[in-house]
XYZ file of C-alpha atoms in Angstrom:
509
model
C 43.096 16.814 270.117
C 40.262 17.611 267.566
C 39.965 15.649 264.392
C 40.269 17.947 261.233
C 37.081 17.378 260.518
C 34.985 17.871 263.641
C 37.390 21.458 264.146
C 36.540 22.335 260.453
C 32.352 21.313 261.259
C 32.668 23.313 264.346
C 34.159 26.464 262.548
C 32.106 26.402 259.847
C 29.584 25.508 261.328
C 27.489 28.803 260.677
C 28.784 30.462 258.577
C 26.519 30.084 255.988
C 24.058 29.897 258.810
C 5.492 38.479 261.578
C 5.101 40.592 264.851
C 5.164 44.005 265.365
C 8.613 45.267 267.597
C 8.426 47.527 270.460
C 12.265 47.310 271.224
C 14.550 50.352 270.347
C 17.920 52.199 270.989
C 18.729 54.705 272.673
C 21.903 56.596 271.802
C 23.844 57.590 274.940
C 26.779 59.624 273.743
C 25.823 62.320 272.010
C 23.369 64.914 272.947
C 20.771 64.146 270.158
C 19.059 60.382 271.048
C 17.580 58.256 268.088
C 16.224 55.197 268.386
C 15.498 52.669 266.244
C 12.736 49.549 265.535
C 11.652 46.995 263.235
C 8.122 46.568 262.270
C 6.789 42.675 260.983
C 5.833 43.591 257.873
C 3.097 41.520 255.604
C 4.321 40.393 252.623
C 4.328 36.687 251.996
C 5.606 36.307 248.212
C 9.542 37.403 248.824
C 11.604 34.595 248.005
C 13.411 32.512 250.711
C 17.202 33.136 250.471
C 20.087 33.244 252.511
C 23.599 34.536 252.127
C 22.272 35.985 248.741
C 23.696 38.139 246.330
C 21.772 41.481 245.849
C 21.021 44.930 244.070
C 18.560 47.404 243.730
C 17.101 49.827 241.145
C 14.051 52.040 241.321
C 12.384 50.151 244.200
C 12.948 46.680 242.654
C 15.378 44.185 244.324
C 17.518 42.022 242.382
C 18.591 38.492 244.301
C 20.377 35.972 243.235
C 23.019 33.170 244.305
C 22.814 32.080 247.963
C 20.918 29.616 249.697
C 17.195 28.604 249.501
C 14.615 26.049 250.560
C 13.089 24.066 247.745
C 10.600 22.954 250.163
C 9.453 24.148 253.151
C 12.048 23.670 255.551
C 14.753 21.710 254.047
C 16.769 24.786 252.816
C 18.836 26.963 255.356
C 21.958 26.017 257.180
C 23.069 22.620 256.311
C 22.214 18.798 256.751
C 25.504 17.325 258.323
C 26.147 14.337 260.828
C 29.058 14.067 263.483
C 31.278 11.816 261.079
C 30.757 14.435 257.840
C 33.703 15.965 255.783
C 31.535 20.116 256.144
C 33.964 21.356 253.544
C 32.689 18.399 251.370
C 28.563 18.747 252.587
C 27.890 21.914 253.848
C 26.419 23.160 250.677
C 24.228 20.775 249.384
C 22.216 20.582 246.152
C 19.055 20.893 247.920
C 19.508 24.755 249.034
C 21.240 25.843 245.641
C 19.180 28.939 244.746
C 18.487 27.957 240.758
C 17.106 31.237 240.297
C 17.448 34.475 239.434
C 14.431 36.951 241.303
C 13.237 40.493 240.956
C 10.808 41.369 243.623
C 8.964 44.568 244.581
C 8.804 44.816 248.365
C 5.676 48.065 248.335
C 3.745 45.744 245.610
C 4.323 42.360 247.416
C 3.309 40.590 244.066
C 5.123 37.123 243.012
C 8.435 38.172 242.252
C 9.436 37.932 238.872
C 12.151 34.715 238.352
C 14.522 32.988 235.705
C 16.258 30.271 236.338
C 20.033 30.610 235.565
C 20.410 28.200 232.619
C 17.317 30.517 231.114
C 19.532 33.318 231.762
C 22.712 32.217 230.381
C 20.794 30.699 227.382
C 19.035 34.258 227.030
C 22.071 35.982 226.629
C 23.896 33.407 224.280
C 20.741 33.780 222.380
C 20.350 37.706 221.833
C 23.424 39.057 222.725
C 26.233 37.542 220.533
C 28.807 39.878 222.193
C 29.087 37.132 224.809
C 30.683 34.123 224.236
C 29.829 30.834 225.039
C 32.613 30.212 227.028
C 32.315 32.753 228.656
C 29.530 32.505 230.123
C 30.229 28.946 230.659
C 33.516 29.864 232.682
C 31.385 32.587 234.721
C 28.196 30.794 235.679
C 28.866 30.101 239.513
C 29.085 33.856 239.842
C 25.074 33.432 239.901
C 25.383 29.623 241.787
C 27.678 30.379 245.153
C 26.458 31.112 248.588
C 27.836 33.890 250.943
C 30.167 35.950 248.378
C 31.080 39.324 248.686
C 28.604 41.893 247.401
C 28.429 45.656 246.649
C 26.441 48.049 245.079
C 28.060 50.982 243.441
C 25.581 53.606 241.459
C 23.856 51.084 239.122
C 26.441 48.313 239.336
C 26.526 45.501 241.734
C 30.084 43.654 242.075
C 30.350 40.140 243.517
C 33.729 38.366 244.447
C 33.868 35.195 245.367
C 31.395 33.108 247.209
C 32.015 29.232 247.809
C 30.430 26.381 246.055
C 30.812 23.313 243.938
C 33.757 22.778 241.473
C 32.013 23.210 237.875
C 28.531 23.108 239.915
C 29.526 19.292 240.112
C 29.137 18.750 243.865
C 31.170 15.709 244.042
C 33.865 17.040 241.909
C 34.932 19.018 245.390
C 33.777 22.559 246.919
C 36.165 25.272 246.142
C 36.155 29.425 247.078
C 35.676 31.160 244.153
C 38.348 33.615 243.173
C 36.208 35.754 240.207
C 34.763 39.455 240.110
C 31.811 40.276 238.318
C 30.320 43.172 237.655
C 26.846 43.571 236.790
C 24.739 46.234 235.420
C 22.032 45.798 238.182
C 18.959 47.849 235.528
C 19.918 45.760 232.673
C 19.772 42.590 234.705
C 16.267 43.373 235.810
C 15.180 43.971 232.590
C 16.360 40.748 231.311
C 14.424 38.804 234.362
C 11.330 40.723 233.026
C 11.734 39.654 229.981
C 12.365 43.415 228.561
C 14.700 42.574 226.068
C 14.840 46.268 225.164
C 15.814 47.572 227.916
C 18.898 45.701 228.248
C 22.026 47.906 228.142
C 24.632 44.752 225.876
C 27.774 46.635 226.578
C 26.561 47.226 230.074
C 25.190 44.320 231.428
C 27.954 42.019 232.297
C 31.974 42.070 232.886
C 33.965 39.342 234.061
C 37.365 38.894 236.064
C 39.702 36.323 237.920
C 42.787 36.957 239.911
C 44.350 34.596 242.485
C 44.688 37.149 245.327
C 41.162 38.047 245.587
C 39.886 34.466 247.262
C 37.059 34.841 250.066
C 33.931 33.805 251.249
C 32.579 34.968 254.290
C 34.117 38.846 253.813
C 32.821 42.055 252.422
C 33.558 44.316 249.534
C 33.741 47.885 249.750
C 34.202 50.807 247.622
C 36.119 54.118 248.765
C 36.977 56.525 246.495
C 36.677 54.422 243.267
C 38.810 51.539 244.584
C 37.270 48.201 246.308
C 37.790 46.724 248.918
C 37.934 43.086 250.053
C 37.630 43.005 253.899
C 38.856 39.690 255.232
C 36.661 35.918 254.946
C 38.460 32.563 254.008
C 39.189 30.679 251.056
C 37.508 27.458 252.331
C 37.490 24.018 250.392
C 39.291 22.430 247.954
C 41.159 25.813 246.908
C 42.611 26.652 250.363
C 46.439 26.378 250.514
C 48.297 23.222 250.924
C 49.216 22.552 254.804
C 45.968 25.074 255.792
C 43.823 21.975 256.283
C 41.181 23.177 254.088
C 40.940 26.502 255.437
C 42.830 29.395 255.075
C 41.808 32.977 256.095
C 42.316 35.949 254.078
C 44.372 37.816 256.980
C 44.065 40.958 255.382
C 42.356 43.590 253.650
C 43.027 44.114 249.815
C 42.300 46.969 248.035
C 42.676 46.498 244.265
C 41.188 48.492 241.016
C 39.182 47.481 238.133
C 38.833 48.614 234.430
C 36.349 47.649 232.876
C 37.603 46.453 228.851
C 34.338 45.193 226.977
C 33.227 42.216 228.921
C 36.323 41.919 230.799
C 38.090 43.096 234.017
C 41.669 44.133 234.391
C 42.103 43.842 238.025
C 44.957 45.618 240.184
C 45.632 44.026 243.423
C 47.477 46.616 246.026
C 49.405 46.036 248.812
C 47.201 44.511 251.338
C 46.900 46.271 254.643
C 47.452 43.489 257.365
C 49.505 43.259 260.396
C 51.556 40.572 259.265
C 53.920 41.093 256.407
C 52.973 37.808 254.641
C 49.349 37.497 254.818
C 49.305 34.545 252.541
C 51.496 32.466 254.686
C 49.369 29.627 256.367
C 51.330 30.830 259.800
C 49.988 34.411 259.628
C 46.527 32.661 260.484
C 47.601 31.859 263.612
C 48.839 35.455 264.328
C 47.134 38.371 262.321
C 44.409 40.302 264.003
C 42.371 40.477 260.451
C 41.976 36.467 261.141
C 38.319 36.896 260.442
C 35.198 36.092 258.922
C 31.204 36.180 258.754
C 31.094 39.344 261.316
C 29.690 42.560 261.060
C 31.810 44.775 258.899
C 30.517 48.057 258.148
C 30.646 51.559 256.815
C 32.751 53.793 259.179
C 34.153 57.136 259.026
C 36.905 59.521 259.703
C 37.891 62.633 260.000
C 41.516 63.358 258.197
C 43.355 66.797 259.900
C 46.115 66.614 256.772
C 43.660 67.160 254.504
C 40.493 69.049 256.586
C 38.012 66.768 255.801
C 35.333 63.523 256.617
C 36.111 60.242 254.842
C 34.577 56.876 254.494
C 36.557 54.819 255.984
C 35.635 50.488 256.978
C 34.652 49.399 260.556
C 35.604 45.650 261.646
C 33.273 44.648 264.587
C 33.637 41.282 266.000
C 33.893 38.397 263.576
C 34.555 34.382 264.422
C 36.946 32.561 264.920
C 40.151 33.290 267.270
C 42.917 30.945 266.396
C 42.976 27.595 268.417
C 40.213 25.220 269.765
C 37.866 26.905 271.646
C 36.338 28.599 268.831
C 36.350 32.297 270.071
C 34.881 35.180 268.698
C 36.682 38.452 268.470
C 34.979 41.161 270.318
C 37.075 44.239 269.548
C 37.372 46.607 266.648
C 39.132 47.291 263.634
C 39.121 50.781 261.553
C 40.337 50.787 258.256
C 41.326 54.249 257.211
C 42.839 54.196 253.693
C 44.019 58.038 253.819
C 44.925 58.257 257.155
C 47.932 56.925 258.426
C 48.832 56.505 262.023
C 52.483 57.796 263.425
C 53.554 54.263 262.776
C 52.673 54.542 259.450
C 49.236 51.883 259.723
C 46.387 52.572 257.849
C 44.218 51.146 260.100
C 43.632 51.175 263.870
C 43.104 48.211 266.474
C 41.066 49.335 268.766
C 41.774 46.959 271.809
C 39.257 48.297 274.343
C 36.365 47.977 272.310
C 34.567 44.921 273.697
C 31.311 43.222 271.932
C 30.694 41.095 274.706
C 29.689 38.196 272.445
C 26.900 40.115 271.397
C 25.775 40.352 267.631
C 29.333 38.750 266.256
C 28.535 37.086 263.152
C 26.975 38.746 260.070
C 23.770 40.645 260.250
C 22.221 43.995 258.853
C 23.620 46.963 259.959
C 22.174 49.941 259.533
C 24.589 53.250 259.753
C 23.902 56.863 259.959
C 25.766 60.157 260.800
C 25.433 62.909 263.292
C 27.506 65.795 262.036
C 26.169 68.243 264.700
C 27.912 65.859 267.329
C 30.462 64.189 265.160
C 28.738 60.584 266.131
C 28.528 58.019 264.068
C 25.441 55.233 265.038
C 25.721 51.702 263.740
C 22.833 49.423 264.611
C 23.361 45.629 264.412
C 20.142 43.929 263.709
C 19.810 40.252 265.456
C 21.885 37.552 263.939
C 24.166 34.890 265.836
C 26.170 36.039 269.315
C 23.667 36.034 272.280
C 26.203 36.870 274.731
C 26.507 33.748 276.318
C 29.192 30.842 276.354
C 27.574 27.517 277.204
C 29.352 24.302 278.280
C 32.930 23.666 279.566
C 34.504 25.511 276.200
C 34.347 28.697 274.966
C 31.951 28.286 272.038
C 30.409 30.528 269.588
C 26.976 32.021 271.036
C 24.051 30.943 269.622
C 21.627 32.494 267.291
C 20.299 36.036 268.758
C 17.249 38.336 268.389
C 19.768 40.810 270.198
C 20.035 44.527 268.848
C 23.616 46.559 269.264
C 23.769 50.097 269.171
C 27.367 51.009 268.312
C 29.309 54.871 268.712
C 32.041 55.680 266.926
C 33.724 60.240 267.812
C 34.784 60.414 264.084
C 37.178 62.523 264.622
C 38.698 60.974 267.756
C 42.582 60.169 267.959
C 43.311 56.904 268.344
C 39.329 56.367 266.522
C 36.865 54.245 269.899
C 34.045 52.689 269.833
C 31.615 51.958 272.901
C 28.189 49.885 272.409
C 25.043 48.998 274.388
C 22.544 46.361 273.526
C 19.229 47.940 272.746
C 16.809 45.217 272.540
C 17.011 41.311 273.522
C 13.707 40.598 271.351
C 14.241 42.617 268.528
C 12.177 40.420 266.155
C 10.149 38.899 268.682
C 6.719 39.193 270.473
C 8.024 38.349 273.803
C 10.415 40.050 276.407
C 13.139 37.109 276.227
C 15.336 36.518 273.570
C 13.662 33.210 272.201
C 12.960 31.689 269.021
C 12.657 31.968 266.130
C 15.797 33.712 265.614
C 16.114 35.947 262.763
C 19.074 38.104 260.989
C 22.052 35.812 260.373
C 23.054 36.678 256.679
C 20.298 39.225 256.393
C 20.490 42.308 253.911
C 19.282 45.879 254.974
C 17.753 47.509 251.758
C 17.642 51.208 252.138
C 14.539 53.133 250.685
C 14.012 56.701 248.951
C 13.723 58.315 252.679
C 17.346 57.112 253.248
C 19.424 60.265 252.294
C 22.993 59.900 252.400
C 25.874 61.760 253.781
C 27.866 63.333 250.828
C 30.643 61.143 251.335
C 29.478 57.750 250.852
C 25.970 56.376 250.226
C 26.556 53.671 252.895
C 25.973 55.807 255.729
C 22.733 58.091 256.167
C 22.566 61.768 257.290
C 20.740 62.024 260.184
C 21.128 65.897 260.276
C 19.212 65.871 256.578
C 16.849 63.120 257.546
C 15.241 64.944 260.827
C 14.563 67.910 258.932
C 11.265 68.370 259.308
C 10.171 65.200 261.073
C 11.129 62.943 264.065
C 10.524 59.315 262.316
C 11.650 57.973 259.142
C 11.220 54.618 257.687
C 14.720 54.472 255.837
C 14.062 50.661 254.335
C 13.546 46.597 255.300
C 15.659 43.795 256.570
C 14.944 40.542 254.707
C 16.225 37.132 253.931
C 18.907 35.315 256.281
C 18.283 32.258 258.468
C 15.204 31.683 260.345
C 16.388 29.473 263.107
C 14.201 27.586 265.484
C 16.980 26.684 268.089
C 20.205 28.947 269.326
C 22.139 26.333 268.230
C 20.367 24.424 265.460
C 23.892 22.538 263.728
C 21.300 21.681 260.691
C 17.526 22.463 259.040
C 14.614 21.427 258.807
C 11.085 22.001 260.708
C 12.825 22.273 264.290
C 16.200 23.694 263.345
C 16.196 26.208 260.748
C 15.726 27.370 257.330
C 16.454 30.379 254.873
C 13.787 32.652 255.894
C 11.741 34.944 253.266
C 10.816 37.637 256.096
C 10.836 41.024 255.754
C 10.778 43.810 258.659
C 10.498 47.430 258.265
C 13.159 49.638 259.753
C 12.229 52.812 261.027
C 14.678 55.593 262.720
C 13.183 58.023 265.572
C 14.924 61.344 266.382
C 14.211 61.902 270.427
């Protein structure tokens, strides 16, 4: 049998893992075709970050937290060596992102920057609304890697994330269990150094609660309520008997009001399969076992009530219980109005099958055919090549593979069928070969990218093709630039948090 530690370096392994393209895809359900394809683009003063927290306002892009490289290449993944503790080394000082960016991708000039002591002194300074200590208990909101980040209106909400106990690496790694919520304008303003401009009873709210624990999830929001949408609480703050690793199980939907610079949260009953999804033995059961994989807008259509709702679409996602290390390949719809005749709110969609292909986190891009009731999800590169190498079933490796996804919105029991678009999405050649890009990349939509009226996730391709037959609806950047398909570390021949951006254009055919 496995050590603990070698299963725990093998499962975690990557989780925290400029050409022009010719690839696109080609939709094959419905009657309309659109294709999409990313486009090297040249800016060279983005910062380097991976796993990054991230919001936008009027063009500008607000990063922070995550992973970075304070040199060239010694950033990215991880540094770890077949006898290392990972849930003791996989986050090491030297790819702590310090610093707190605001970056204009159509200007291309040297982002603007604070570091986060700057930014915590700035607002002790000239906003005595906040205390010291509370700023002091919050501060690894803006030091974590991989937390759980949404953008609501102008407010950006981050839960979780995993990193050092009290920023103190060998005081122990822990998952974080807060929820912030930031006023993403204000925030700018105080990078720039536009004091004025800073909404104080805006700009910051604060939270904990002991059921909201993940790294390696997503957050969503549906009709004013969030969503946390599986991960792991990983480190020193998993459960006793989990051996340092206990998955979420579950998805949790829970409320927030907002009371100065403080957050009542409301935790509801989670939606799971199992009907303890805390125990430690529901991890070895529960079909929500999952983290780091594509998890993305969805929608449905509700006969009760007449009508199209966003709904949550779990594709993929690492790791199967046992020792072989197994991604999932099929699908999960979460459906929060909709209940099922067994009274679910979700559906398991068993004959959905991912072949391996595009299973850990990368952008998606999602958009909405209401003429043909089709919903198009595009996964953009990332890890899952479609292979398994060597005598076990292993993770694949990193992937410049592109997934075109179909979801009949309002089918009954909701299916999903894919096709793999492109094997060198963000590369020059006709192979899929290094470097790799997209693992724990962000899509940033643009101005072009109108939204369906239900959520702002998903675009309207009806409204979009109006009166042309190409968009640009916005970039890919940041994530790990890796240099092998399975690189286990960084530096100039493995990998490193990448600072490429690509420009994503949609084609209506």
């Amino acid at each position: 049998m496995k050590s603990i530690k070698l299963k725990l370096f093998c499962a975690f392994v990557l989780t925290s893992f400029l050409f022009s393209c010719k690839s696109e895809s080609k939709s094959t359900n419905s009657t309309t075709e659109y294709t999409i394809s990313v486009t090297a683009a040249t800016n060279t003063n983005a910062p380097a970050l991976q796993s990054f927290a991230h919001g936008i306002h009027n063009g500008e892009w607000l990063l922070f937290a995550g992973r970075t490289n304070q040199k060239d290449d010694n950033g990215g993944v991880h540094d770890m060596g077949k006898n290392s503790d990972y849930a003791e080394e996989s986050f090491p000082p030297t790819s702590f992102n310090e610093n707190i960016f605001v970056y204009n991708v159509e200007t291309d000039e040297a982002p603007k920057k604070i570091s986060i002591k700057q930014m915590l002194d700035t607002v002790a300074s000239k906003y005595n609304s906040y205390s010291a200590d509370t700023l002091k208990k919050y501060k690894n909101v803006f030091k974590n890697t991989n937390a759980l980040v949404r953008q609501e209106g102008d407010f950006v909400y981050v839960l979780g994330g995993y990193g050092a106990l009290d920023s103190v690496p060998k005081n122990g790694y822990i998952t974080y269990n807060h929820v912030a919520k930031i006023h993403v304008p204000s925030m700018i303003a105080l990078v720039k150094e536009n004091y004025n401009a800073v909404d104080e009873s805006k700009l910051f709210a604060f939270g904990q609660n002991k059921d909201l624990v993940s790294t390696g999830g997503e957050l969503y929001v549906i009709d004013e309520k969030l969503y946390l949408v599986g991960g792991h609480n990983f480190g020193n703050t998993a459960a006793a008997g989990s051996n340092g690793q206990k998955y979420v199980d579950a998805v949790y939907p829970f409320s927030l009001e907002t009371v100065g610079h403080s957050l009542n949260i409301v935790v509801g009953t989670p939606i799971s399969d199992v009907s303890n999804p805390k125990a430690i033995a529901s991890d070895k059961t529960s079909i929500f076992r999952r983290r780091d994989g594509p998890v993305t807008a969805s929608l449905y259509y509700n006969s009760d009530k007449s009508k199209l709702e966003p709904g949550i679409a779990i594709y993929a996602g690492v790791f199967k219980p046992g020792e072989d290390l197994e991604a999932w390949n099929d699908a999960i719809y979460v459906h929060p109005n909709l209940k099922e005749s067994d009274n679910k709110i979700y559906t398991y969609d068993t004959a959905y099958n991912q072949k391996n292909y595009n299973v850990y986190s990368c952008p998606d891009v999602v958009a909405y055919d209401s003429e043909n009731k089709t919903l198009h999800t595009f996964l953009l590169g990332g890890i899952g090549d479609g292979n398994l190498k060597g005598k076990e079933k292993r993770l694949s490796g990193f992937t410049n593979t592109g997934m075109h996804i179909q979801l009949n919105v309002d089918g009954n029991p909701l299916k999903s069928t894919n096709a793999v678009f492109s094997t060198n999405l963000f590369s020059g050649t006709d192979k899929n070969t290094s470097p790799f890009y997209g693992a724990e990349a962000i899509f940033f939509k643009n101005n072009n990218s109108i939204s369906i009226e239900q959520t702002k996730e998903i675009m309207d391709l009806n409204s979009l093709f109006k009166s042309v037959n190409s968009v640009d609806v916005g970039y890919v950047f940041g994530g790990i630039e890796s240099f092998k398909s399975h690189p286990g570390t960084y530096g100039r021949k493995f990998s490193r948090a990448s600072n490429k951006i690509w420009k994503v254009t949609l084609t209506k055919k």
